[in-house]
XYZ file of C-alpha atoms in Angstrom:
706
model
C -74.559 60.115 -2.793
C -76.277 57.571 -4.975
C -77.573 54.148 -4.155
C -75.007 51.401 -4.551
C -74.990 49.247 -7.611
C -76.809 45.956 -7.512
C -73.607 44.204 -8.493
C -72.168 44.878 -5.070
C -74.535 42.289 -3.708
C -74.536 39.746 -6.462
C -72.520 37.374 -4.301
C -75.001 37.276 -1.438
C -75.804 33.583 -0.830
C -79.364 32.728 -1.828
C -80.095 30.252 0.959
C -79.245 32.600 3.887
C -81.294 35.381 2.277
C -84.244 33.016 1.798
C -84.001 31.942 5.447
C -84.011 35.589 6.523
C -87.143 36.120 4.429
C -88.863 33.279 6.278
C -88.062 34.954 9.609
C -89.484 38.254 8.325
C -92.723 36.416 7.482
C -92.917 34.533 10.790
C -92.261 37.445 13.150
C -95.792 38.943 12.996
C -97.317 35.484 13.347
C -95.249 33.875 16.102
C -93.561 36.689 18.044
C -96.438 39.014 18.899
C -97.139 37.782 22.420
C -95.732 39.230 25.626
C -94.811 37.127 28.640
C -96.133 38.765 31.815
C -97.563 36.061 34.070
C -97.414 32.290 33.684
C -100.457 31.091 31.742
C -101.714 27.528 32.099
C -101.078 24.971 29.384
C -103.661 22.240 29.901
C -102.442 18.621 30.143
C -102.211 17.224 26.633
C -102.454 20.653 24.999
C -99.943 21.144 22.216
C -97.595 24.097 22.466
C -97.616 24.554 18.701
C -101.424 24.654 18.471
C -101.572 27.932 20.381
C -98.710 29.765 18.663
C -100.994 31.776 16.359
C -103.461 32.657 19.095
C -101.947 34.713 21.955
C -99.683 31.845 22.957
C -99.362 31.088 26.695
C -95.662 30.408 25.980
C -94.552 33.391 23.836
C -90.823 32.681 24.144
C -91.051 29.582 21.962
C -92.651 31.686 19.237
C -89.700 34.073 19.415
C -87.245 31.197 19.081
C -89.054 29.573 16.154
C -89.411 32.877 14.311
C -85.718 33.716 14.709
C -84.414 30.216 13.946
C -84.303 30.526 10.121
C -82.410 33.847 10.173
C -79.933 32.630 12.799
C -79.258 29.511 10.736
C -78.894 31.822 7.740
C -76.256 34.041 9.346
C -74.308 31.006 10.592
C -74.285 29.559 7.058
C -73.302 32.931 5.654
C -70.398 33.348 8.074
C -69.219 29.810 7.392
C -69.182 30.310 3.614
C -68.398 34.004 3.075
C -65.243 35.837 4.072
C -66.516 39.301 3.082
C -69.575 40.445 5.008
C -71.657 43.580 4.709
C -71.735 45.481 8.025
C -73.404 48.784 8.912
C -71.375 51.964 9.289
C -69.891 52.209 12.785
C -71.774 55.467 13.364
C -74.964 53.411 13.013
C -73.778 50.277 14.794
C -72.222 51.829 17.903
C -75.403 53.500 19.269
C -77.373 50.262 18.844
C -74.677 48.174 20.516
C -74.596 50.747 23.326
C -78.299 50.131 23.955
C -77.540 46.435 24.264
C -74.567 47.000 26.572
C -76.516 49.314 28.898
C -79.354 46.762 28.990
C -76.833 44.086 29.971
C -75.546 46.225 32.850
C -79.101 46.835 34.071
C -79.506 43.120 34.826
C -77.072 43.506 37.738
C -79.381 46.151 39.253
C -82.516 44.076 38.801
C -84.444 42.622 41.738
C -86.033 40.227 39.226
C -82.991 38.788 37.503
C -84.675 35.776 35.890
C -87.163 38.085 34.170
C -84.477 40.605 33.191
C -82.357 37.872 31.605
C -85.259 36.805 29.382
C -85.836 40.416 28.269
C -82.115 40.851 27.614
C -82.072 37.712 25.457
C -84.899 39.097 23.363
C -83.123 42.412 22.805
C -79.967 40.456 21.909
C -81.892 38.472 19.312
C -83.487 41.604 17.840
C -80.119 43.342 17.471
C -78.595 40.180 15.980
C -81.425 40.179 13.431
C -80.559 43.767 12.488
C -76.942 42.841 11.757
C -78.021 39.573 10.122
C -80.317 41.243 7.607
C -77.649 43.815 6.752
C -75.096 41.031 6.277
C -77.033 38.637 4.074
C -79.680 40.691 2.240
C -78.702 42.697 -0.827
C -80.432 45.884 -1.876
C -82.616 44.069 -4.372
C -83.589 41.497 -1.754
C -84.846 44.229 0.585
C -88.154 44.271 -1.281
C -88.569 40.543 -0.591
C -87.920 41.137 3.109
C -90.503 43.910 3.316
C -92.878 41.817 1.220
C -92.494 38.951 3.688
C -93.292 41.284 6.591
C -96.383 42.540 4.738
C -97.433 38.950 3.966
C -97.060 37.943 7.611
C -99.028 40.966 8.784
C -101.723 40.268 6.191
C -102.127 36.695 7.405
C -102.276 38.032 10.972
C -104.964 40.505 9.873
C -106.967 37.724 8.220
C -106.779 35.648 11.403
C -107.951 38.682 13.362
C -110.939 39.148 11.048
C -111.853 35.471 11.487
C -111.397 35.913 15.243
C -113.949 38.721 15.242
C -116.455 36.713 13.215
C -116.308 33.979 15.879
C -116.325 36.321 18.893
C -119.216 38.452 17.654
C -121.695 35.795 18.818
C -121.011 36.557 22.479
C -119.366 39.990 22.300
C -120.418 42.296 19.428
C -117.823 44.853 20.531
C -114.918 42.394 20.672
C -111.528 44.005 19.998
C -109.363 41.658 17.966
C -105.939 40.522 19.109
C -105.030 38.789 15.822
C -101.645 37.170 16.600
C -100.585 39.776 19.164
C -100.832 40.010 22.939
C -103.360 42.862 22.938
C -105.418 44.923 20.459
C -103.132 47.966 20.747
C -100.081 45.890 19.776
C -102.010 44.493 16.804
C -102.997 48.040 15.825
C -99.362 49.163 16.012
C -98.345 46.299 13.723
C -101.034 47.071 11.138
C -100.236 50.794 11.286
C -96.702 49.782 10.298
C -97.808 47.340 7.624
C -100.293 49.511 5.707
C -97.747 52.027 4.284
C -95.378 49.133 3.527
C -98.122 47.404 1.539
C -99.056 50.623 -0.278
C -95.412 51.244 -1.195
C -95.010 47.718 -2.562
C -98.242 48.074 -4.498
C -96.967 51.232 -6.201
C -93.521 49.906 -6.982
C -94.362 46.339 -8.039
C -95.626 44.645 -11.176
C -99.342 44.055 -11.684
C -99.800 40.800 -9.716
C -97.418 41.838 -6.946
C -99.097 45.226 -6.757
C -102.554 43.675 -6.458
C -101.421 41.294 -3.721
C -99.803 44.168 -1.799
C -102.978 46.258 -2.141
C -104.996 43.303 -0.839
C -102.626 43.147 2.136
C -103.213 46.845 2.835
C -106.972 46.260 2.638
C -106.915 43.328 5.072
C -104.685 45.193 7.508
C -106.792 48.341 7.303
C -109.982 46.471 8.136
C -108.244 44.530 10.914
C -106.939 47.839 12.274
C -110.539 49.049 12.475
C -111.524 45.887 14.361
C -108.827 46.526 16.980
C -110.804 49.708 17.781
C -107.540 51.404 18.726
C -107.858 55.153 18.272
C -104.101 55.596 18.626
C -103.433 52.869 16.078
C -105.777 54.447 13.530
C -104.288 57.903 14.137
C -100.711 56.784 13.611
C -101.663 54.628 10.619
C -103.005 57.812 9.025
C -99.804 59.657 9.982
C -97.751 56.816 8.489
C -99.640 56.969 5.179
C -99.323 60.767 5.039
C -95.586 60.444 5.749
C -95.323 57.908 2.930
C -97.016 60.392 0.573
C -94.827 63.306 1.687
C -91.600 61.369 1.098
C -92.884 60.330 -2.329
C -93.559 63.979 -3.193
C -90.139 65.073 -1.947
C -88.466 62.346 -3.997
C -90.069 63.743 -7.194
C -91.145 60.333 -8.381
C -93.614 59.716 -11.178
C -95.449 57.215 -8.951
C -97.253 59.876 -6.878
C -100.431 59.633 -8.957
C -100.469 55.841 -8.752
C -99.863 55.993 -5.009
C -102.745 58.415 -4.503
C -105.049 56.252 -6.603
C -104.165 53.005 -4.830
C -104.459 54.657 -1.412
C -107.882 56.143 -2.193
C -109.250 52.850 -3.514
C -107.945 50.909 -0.498
C -109.270 53.574 1.906
C -112.729 53.487 0.292
C -112.871 49.698 0.503
C -111.736 49.753 4.142
C -114.428 52.337 4.874
C -117.089 50.217 3.191
C -116.045 47.088 5.088
C -115.943 49.000 8.377
C -119.403 50.443 7.769
C -120.686 46.965 7.033
C -119.149 45.755 10.281
C -120.940 48.497 12.226
C -124.243 47.517 10.643
C -123.600 43.867 11.463
C -123.042 44.812 15.112
C -126.548 46.252 15.150
C -128.042 42.995 13.892
C -129.492 40.634 16.546
C -127.104 37.868 17.575
C -129.527 35.872 19.662
C -127.160 35.808 22.612
C -128.749 38.376 24.862
C -125.909 40.798 24.261
C -127.590 42.743 21.483
C -127.714 45.902 23.547
C -123.927 46.141 23.336
C -123.840 47.400 19.758
C -122.009 50.674 20.183
C -118.491 50.746 18.830
C -115.581 51.662 21.074
C -114.456 54.184 18.478
C -117.621 56.145 19.290
C -117.061 55.978 23.031
C -118.042 58.909 25.186
C -115.695 61.789 25.852
C -115.532 60.557 29.449
C -114.086 57.197 28.370
C -111.503 58.863 26.140
C -110.517 61.194 28.968
C -110.200 58.228 31.347
C -107.837 56.409 28.979
C -105.700 59.501 28.412
C -105.728 60.250 32.136
C -104.504 56.770 32.983
C -101.633 57.074 30.523
C -100.691 60.448 31.964
C -100.547 58.946 35.444
C -98.369 56.090 34.184
C -95.962 58.607 32.686
C -95.856 60.684 35.872
C -95.233 57.555 37.922
C -92.504 56.452 35.508
C -90.734 59.802 35.792
C -90.829 59.488 39.584
C -89.226 56.025 39.392
C -86.589 57.257 36.918
C -85.708 60.062 39.322
C -85.345 57.575 42.178
C -83.449 55.009 40.045
C -81.340 56.959 37.505
C -79.294 53.860 36.594
C -82.431 51.862 35.835
C -84.425 49.165 37.597
C -83.430 46.313 35.297
C -84.648 45.487 31.805
C -88.133 43.946 31.767
C -89.043 45.031 35.316
C -91.360 48.012 34.783
C -94.504 46.222 35.901
C -93.081 45.709 39.389
C -92.284 49.415 39.722
C -95.477 50.705 38.098
C -97.141 51.100 41.502
C -94.191 52.656 43.372
C -95.456 56.215 42.976
C -98.901 55.249 44.276
C -100.654 56.753 41.260
C -101.905 53.626 39.450
C -102.551 49.954 39.944
C -99.993 47.492 38.607
C -99.620 47.756 34.843
C -97.426 45.683 32.546
C -96.368 48.546 30.277
C -95.763 52.300 30.565
C -97.601 53.018 27.293
C -94.456 54.813 26.115
C -91.512 52.747 24.889
C -88.941 55.469 25.478
C -90.043 56.081 29.063
C -89.996 52.335 29.673
C -86.450 52.054 28.303
C -85.310 54.988 30.477
C -86.921 53.514 33.591
C -85.544 50.010 33.102
C -82.139 50.652 31.528
C -81.426 54.376 32.171
C -81.749 57.488 30.033
C -78.483 56.560 28.283
C -80.211 53.700 26.470
C -82.911 56.054 25.158
C -80.340 58.612 23.999
C -78.383 55.849 22.264
C -81.476 54.433 20.579
C -82.542 57.879 19.351
C -78.994 58.455 18.067
C -79.241 55.158 16.156
C -82.506 56.322 14.556
C -81.251 59.794 13.631
C -77.901 58.612 12.242
C -79.520 55.854 10.184
C -82.078 58.215 8.699
C -79.317 60.729 7.973
C -77.226 58.203 6.058
C -80.096 56.690 4.082
C -81.815 59.922 2.992
C -78.832 60.918 0.830
C -79.266 60.721 -2.914
C -82.983 59.876 -2.715
C -83.962 61.829 -5.828
C -81.356 60.080 -7.959
C -82.811 56.616 -7.311
C -85.196 54.762 -9.656
C -88.914 55.314 -9.038
C -89.422 51.812 -7.626
C -86.709 52.376 -5.044
C -88.196 55.752 -4.139
C -91.557 54.133 -3.410
C -89.827 51.403 -1.419
C -87.880 53.959 0.632
C -90.979 56.132 1.193
C -92.944 53.107 2.395
C -90.302 52.193 4.983
C -90.051 55.793 6.214
C -93.835 55.980 6.514
C -93.913 52.719 8.471
C -91.135 53.872 10.819
C -92.776 57.257 11.409
C -96.014 55.463 12.260
C -94.478 52.893 14.584
C -92.079 55.278 16.347
C -94.931 57.727 16.830
C -97.154 55.006 18.237
C -94.362 54.148 20.669
C -95.041 57.515 22.302
C -98.422 56.225 23.510
C -97.706 52.494 23.800
C -94.774 50.263 24.717
C -94.560 48.485 21.372
C -90.836 47.786 21.698
C -91.582 45.538 24.691
C -93.211 43.084 22.267
C -90.450 41.174 20.508
C -92.214 40.905 17.158
C -92.697 44.672 16.905
C -89.155 45.399 18.101
C -87.624 42.942 15.628
C -89.695 44.175 12.665
C -88.730 47.770 13.483
C -85.014 46.917 13.483
C -85.394 44.866 10.300
C -86.917 47.895 8.565
C -83.911 49.921 9.676
C -81.634 47.233 8.229
C -83.397 47.463 4.854
C -82.894 51.232 4.959
C -79.187 50.745 5.612
C -78.899 48.657 2.444
C -80.431 51.381 0.260
C -77.550 53.861 0.691
C -73.959 53.735 -0.502
C -72.156 54.659 2.700
C -74.565 53.304 5.318
C -72.846 49.917 5.124
C -69.749 48.451 3.567
C -68.272 45.002 2.769
C -65.600 44.007 5.268
C -63.181 41.084 5.318
C -63.617 39.011 8.488
C -61.037 36.479 9.644
C -62.195 32.916 10.353
C -61.799 33.572 14.094
C -64.070 36.608 13.990
C -66.625 34.855 11.805
C -66.601 31.808 14.070
C -67.024 33.970 17.152
C -69.942 35.888 15.646
C -71.627 32.673 14.547
C -71.198 31.189 18.025
C -72.660 34.314 19.630
C -75.717 34.154 17.374
C -76.193 30.442 17.937
C -75.592 30.636 21.694
C -78.101 33.468 22.056
C -80.767 31.459 20.277
C -79.862 28.371 22.344
C -80.219 30.307 25.609
C -83.539 31.698 24.393
C -84.573 28.120 23.622
C -83.669 26.995 27.140
C -85.664 29.927 28.525
C -88.588 28.894 26.323
C -88.328 25.339 27.637
C -88.599 26.608 31.203
C -91.561 28.763 30.212
C -93.308 25.749 28.673
C -92.648 23.639 31.775
C -94.016 26.385 34.037
C -97.128 26.640 31.866
C -97.538 22.862 31.950
C -97.127 22.864 35.735
C -99.810 25.515 36.104
C -102.061 23.475 33.822
C -101.509 20.414 36.014
C -102.335 22.474 39.109
C -105.596 23.660 37.579
C -106.388 20.078 36.567
C -105.862 18.931 40.150
C -102.752 16.872 39.368
C -100.787 18.320 42.269
C -98.158 15.589 42.613
C -97.195 15.796 38.938
C -97.072 19.586 39.082
C -94.851 19.539 42.168
C -92.421 17.093 40.552
C -92.217 19.222 37.397
C -91.607 22.424 39.367
C -88.980 20.773 41.568
C -87.168 19.812 38.366
C -87.237 23.411 37.118
C -86.014 24.781 40.450
C -83.296 22.158 40.645
C -81.820 23.548 37.428
C -82.722 27.234 37.950
C -83.251 27.851 41.689
C -83.716 31.608 41.181
C -86.667 31.223 38.839
C -89.099 33.378 40.830
C -92.123 32.467 38.712
C -91.520 28.727 39.164
C -90.980 29.287 42.895
C -94.319 31.111 43.143
C -96.064 28.180 41.443
C -94.278 25.690 43.695
C -95.727 27.532 46.699
C -99.211 26.676 45.430
C -98.552 22.928 45.782
C -96.741 22.493 49.125
C -96.280 19.109 50.742
C -97.319 20.485 54.129
C -97.659 23.752 56.079
C -93.920 23.975 56.744
C -93.189 23.555 53.026
C -95.788 26.211 52.212
C -94.081 28.656 54.544
C -90.613 27.862 53.156
C -91.671 28.057 49.504
C -93.582 31.343 49.841
C -90.683 32.901 51.766
C -88.195 31.875 49.067
C -90.580 33.120 46.395
C -90.781 36.525 48.082
C -86.992 36.690 48.333
C -86.275 35.736 44.698
C -89.327 37.401 43.159
C -90.235 40.236 45.596
C -93.479 41.374 43.981
C -96.455 42.450 46.114
C -98.188 39.234 45.049
C -95.300 37.114 46.370
C -95.187 38.998 49.663
C -98.957 38.609 50.054
C -98.632 34.866 49.459
C -95.957 34.684 52.153
C -98.139 36.749 54.497
C -101.056 34.391 53.887
C -98.850 31.394 54.732
C -97.665 33.139 57.906
C -101.245 33.811 58.974
C -102.115 30.158 58.424
C -99.118 29.169 60.549
C -100.143 31.575 63.314
C -97.192 33.911 62.642
C -99.070 37.182 62.525
C -96.005 39.359 63.190
C -94.164 37.820 60.239
C -97.293 38.307 58.149
C -97.405 41.997 59.075
C -93.736 42.351 58.062
C -94.414 40.665 54.705
C -97.354 42.959 54.073
C -95.249 46.006 54.894
C -92.812 44.796 52.207
C -95.681 44.416 49.748
C -96.823 47.953 50.552
C -93.276 49.229 50.032
C -93.590 48.168 46.397
C -97.250 49.139 46.106
C -98.290 51.618 48.843
C -101.973 51.566 47.869
C -102.303 47.835 47.250
C -105.892 47.114 48.268
C -105.391 43.390 48.825
C -102.306 43.931 51.015
C -104.089 46.546 53.122
C -107.062 44.219 53.514
C -104.759 41.409 54.682
C -102.966 43.779 57.051
C -106.281 44.369 58.799
C -106.532 40.627 59.421
C -102.888 40.388 60.551
C -103.361 43.272 62.983
C -106.411 41.568 64.423
C -104.441 38.345 64.866
C -101.732 40.247 66.707
C -104.427 41.802 68.885
C -103.711 45.346 67.721
C -107.274 46.496 67.048
C -106.201 50.128 66.821
C -103.755 49.336 64.004
C -106.472 47.314 62.275
C -108.806 50.333 62.439
C -106.130 52.695 61.125
C -105.338 50.286 58.297
C -109.038 50.090 57.409
C -109.192 53.880 57.355
C -106.049 53.965 55.199
C -107.689 51.494 52.857
C -110.810 53.651 52.557
C -108.636 56.731 51.971
C -107.296 55.115 48.786
C -110.680 55.953 47.246
C -109.551 59.582 47.171
C -106.470 58.821 45.062
C -106.021 58.390 41.317
C -104.931 54.830 42.107
C -108.625 54.121 42.740
C -110.467 56.674 40.607
C -108.493 56.304 37.350
C -108.187 52.615 36.536
C -106.964 50.916 33.389
C -110.186 48.866 33.325
C -112.926 51.014 34.860
C -115.493 48.233 34.479
C -113.824 46.295 37.312
C -115.000 47.825 40.585
C -112.775 47.082 43.637
C -114.687 45.914 46.713
C -111.878 45.965 49.304
C -112.899 49.405 50.554
C -116.439 48.087 51.057
C -115.011 45.258 53.198
C -113.015 47.811 55.214
C -116.250 49.696 55.919
C -118.114 46.576 57.043
C -115.155 45.834 59.360
C -115.358 49.322 60.888
C -119.141 49.080 61.082
C -118.806 45.903 63.158
C -116.662 47.844 65.673
C -118.857 50.944 65.651
C -121.283 51.487 68.566
C -122.851 54.672 67.185
C -125.858 53.622 65.089
C -125.703 56.655 62.795
C -122.030 56.089 61.926
C -122.671 52.383 61.531
C -125.450 53.069 59.040
C -123.252 55.530 57.121
C -120.491 52.945 56.823
C -122.863 50.211 55.674
C -124.647 52.495 53.207
C -121.304 53.379 51.577
C -120.301 49.711 51.529
C -123.568 48.600 49.941
C -123.264 51.361 47.345
C -119.880 49.935 46.259
C -121.265 46.402 46.133
C -124.190 47.688 44.052
C -121.734 49.282 41.602
C -119.863 46.001 41.427
C -123.163 44.210 40.771
C -124.242 46.561 37.982
C -120.860 47.189 36.336
C -118.530 44.226 36.877
C -120.889 41.273 37.114
C -122.272 41.664 33.538
C -118.698 41.428 32.212
C -117.937 38.360 34.330
C -121.263 36.772 33.398
C -120.583 37.255 29.688
C -117.322 35.306 29.947
C -118.921 32.645 32.157
C -121.699 32.222 29.589
C -119.051 31.811 26.888
C -117.568 28.897 28.858
C -114.751 30.649 30.741
C -114.388 30.763 34.526
C -114.466 34.540 34.491
C -111.887 37.066 33.405
C -108.559 37.734 35.124
C -108.888 37.721 38.890
C -112.647 38.015 38.636
C -113.356 34.295 38.618
C -116.814 32.893 39.067
C -115.988 31.876 42.650
C -114.452 35.238 43.575
C -117.393 37.144 42.098
C -119.859 34.935 43.968
C -118.046 35.533 47.272
C -118.144 39.314 46.741
C -121.851 39.209 45.922
C -122.516 37.193 49.071
C -120.553 39.747 51.118
C -122.630 42.499 49.519
C -125.844 40.664 50.283
C -124.800 40.263 53.916
C -123.982 43.964 54.213
C -127.319 44.848 52.627
C -129.242 42.723 55.124
C -127.360 44.308 58.029
C -128.169 47.743 56.654
C -131.848 46.927 56.255
C -131.945 45.648 59.823
C -130.784 49.122 60.883
C -133.375 50.689 58.552
C -130.750 52.346 56.378
C -131.220 53.446 52.761
C -130.039 50.766 50.376
C -130.930 51.673 46.780
C -130.647 48.027 45.740
C -132.715 44.923 46.459
C -131.665 41.593 47.948
C -133.278 39.888 44.958
C -130.761 41.582 42.632
C -127.834 40.019 44.483
C -129.576 36.669 44.791
C -130.345 36.545 41.047
C -126.744 37.374 40.120
C -125.410 34.694 42.497
C -127.818 32.162 41.032
C -126.771 33.000 37.455
C -123.076 32.572 38.262
C -123.702 29.190 39.873
C -125.527 27.753 36.867
């Protein structure tokens, strides 16, 4: 087969294609964040001002990025009776993925979250069909160029981010416009071969700009310090070169030259960055000059070990839930197997798809990939050299991104998912029989346009709710409780099953009875361990210890090794008067130390102290002095590890003006240090061996309170 003639697409409307190009540019910039927990939007803070910087309201970025293309397809359908559509052998597997994902919502215990994830997959698939419909073969280069331009701007923002962050953290890993450094690395690993391909197949100015994009992305990739990202970027570039060789193009020499020059410049910039890290910053953090890429073998093993445990846990959940748990729900099932703490992503897109939406969705998605590649590889050698370079670049990018999906859940991030499907759509347009023009009746065209518009509208409504939740949380943090309560009541009046809004509403109750009612409803509509713990806490405050124990048992059903739930269960058992159960729960809590849940953590620098509290509880009940000393010595040792390992991290963020990092707020860290100091004094009174001084705890507490 040979590539279709350009004339076949001469009638493609220019405005819809231009709008699609805008979406391709915006996706890396606006749609790289992932919604996991509600993040506060401070009163008066503009939603738009945070869109390029790990937005607290990622759904609005998705909507804004998709808006031009959706408008484009609606205009196209309104004006054009003949529309290019992909071959049914390509379309059916992709639509099957969407259908299976839709069915999974009915199995979800977190329906409001699943619906948002389903909307995003709907939008991504609509973009695939949109780009096939309105972009001709010659316009494919503009689409890929727009993606490269967007990724290059993202890379530039990431480089600027590092230059600002270096003052307080010389080893800062850049996020650029994505939700985490690994996602940014995956994006740049995809963009580098695309930029190299455009550089080889474009005129002088276009080639130089594309090479500059590859340079910026390569350096930004280094600053993400993602070993996996760098590995798969190299694999992507090698794949690009192999396809070029197989195509027998005359551009191989040019491609090798451009790649070598870009690689040398990236190496020089990276070396300069390493030297800059060694230069004094004047912040007191100059000792932290080692680069994560040179981390010890132990750290590498820990990261790989954690991923392995996630995969084992995922397989266990898949076995227990063969029909899926519901799209977008992995994080709530990540602890079911008792192997790891709660994690947002499986670090393997295909495992995550199988867990959430069944193995059928993975098989269908793989079939879509294989069939598309099979159609588009035909007649490669008969194409012009520029098209060969273009094709090789896309294949290299897809090999890199699909490979990276084996070690990270990139498809969970809308921007990466959408760009991946857009690249497949550009492939479809390079082959004669991968797509064909079809006459669509006005009814069909109207229906398709309505589906596209309605999907974007629903995503917009979801984004509005997300913004209002973020604003409510911002009001709560600002102490404007009445305003926050009114805003949340408005959200719940329209969407009563919004579990995240319900959880926030429980933070601002009108009275104790309202607190109990709100936390109970939150646990019912959003049954995460966190929600059940909140309900248990409300029950304990209301003197309902039995109900609290039940709620904690539910939390432990989802997360059998949850340290906070076990700690609370000790208190609930005491309230009930069941001291024996409290002791057994404390012993169960300490036993968690012997599991991978405790020993292999995603962030090893954060030392849990709940097992230390369990030991001080048992020590208070212990009459044997020797056993009491042993318990306190072990507890103090944990607090000392927390002091030496976790506190420096918290202090760095506090010094930078934050209130800590994650759950390790300044107040929480201070309370743990005070508990450690108390345990140390009790141990010294019994003449036990401490290995740490009271002054160390006192100095750390004083520094946090400054």
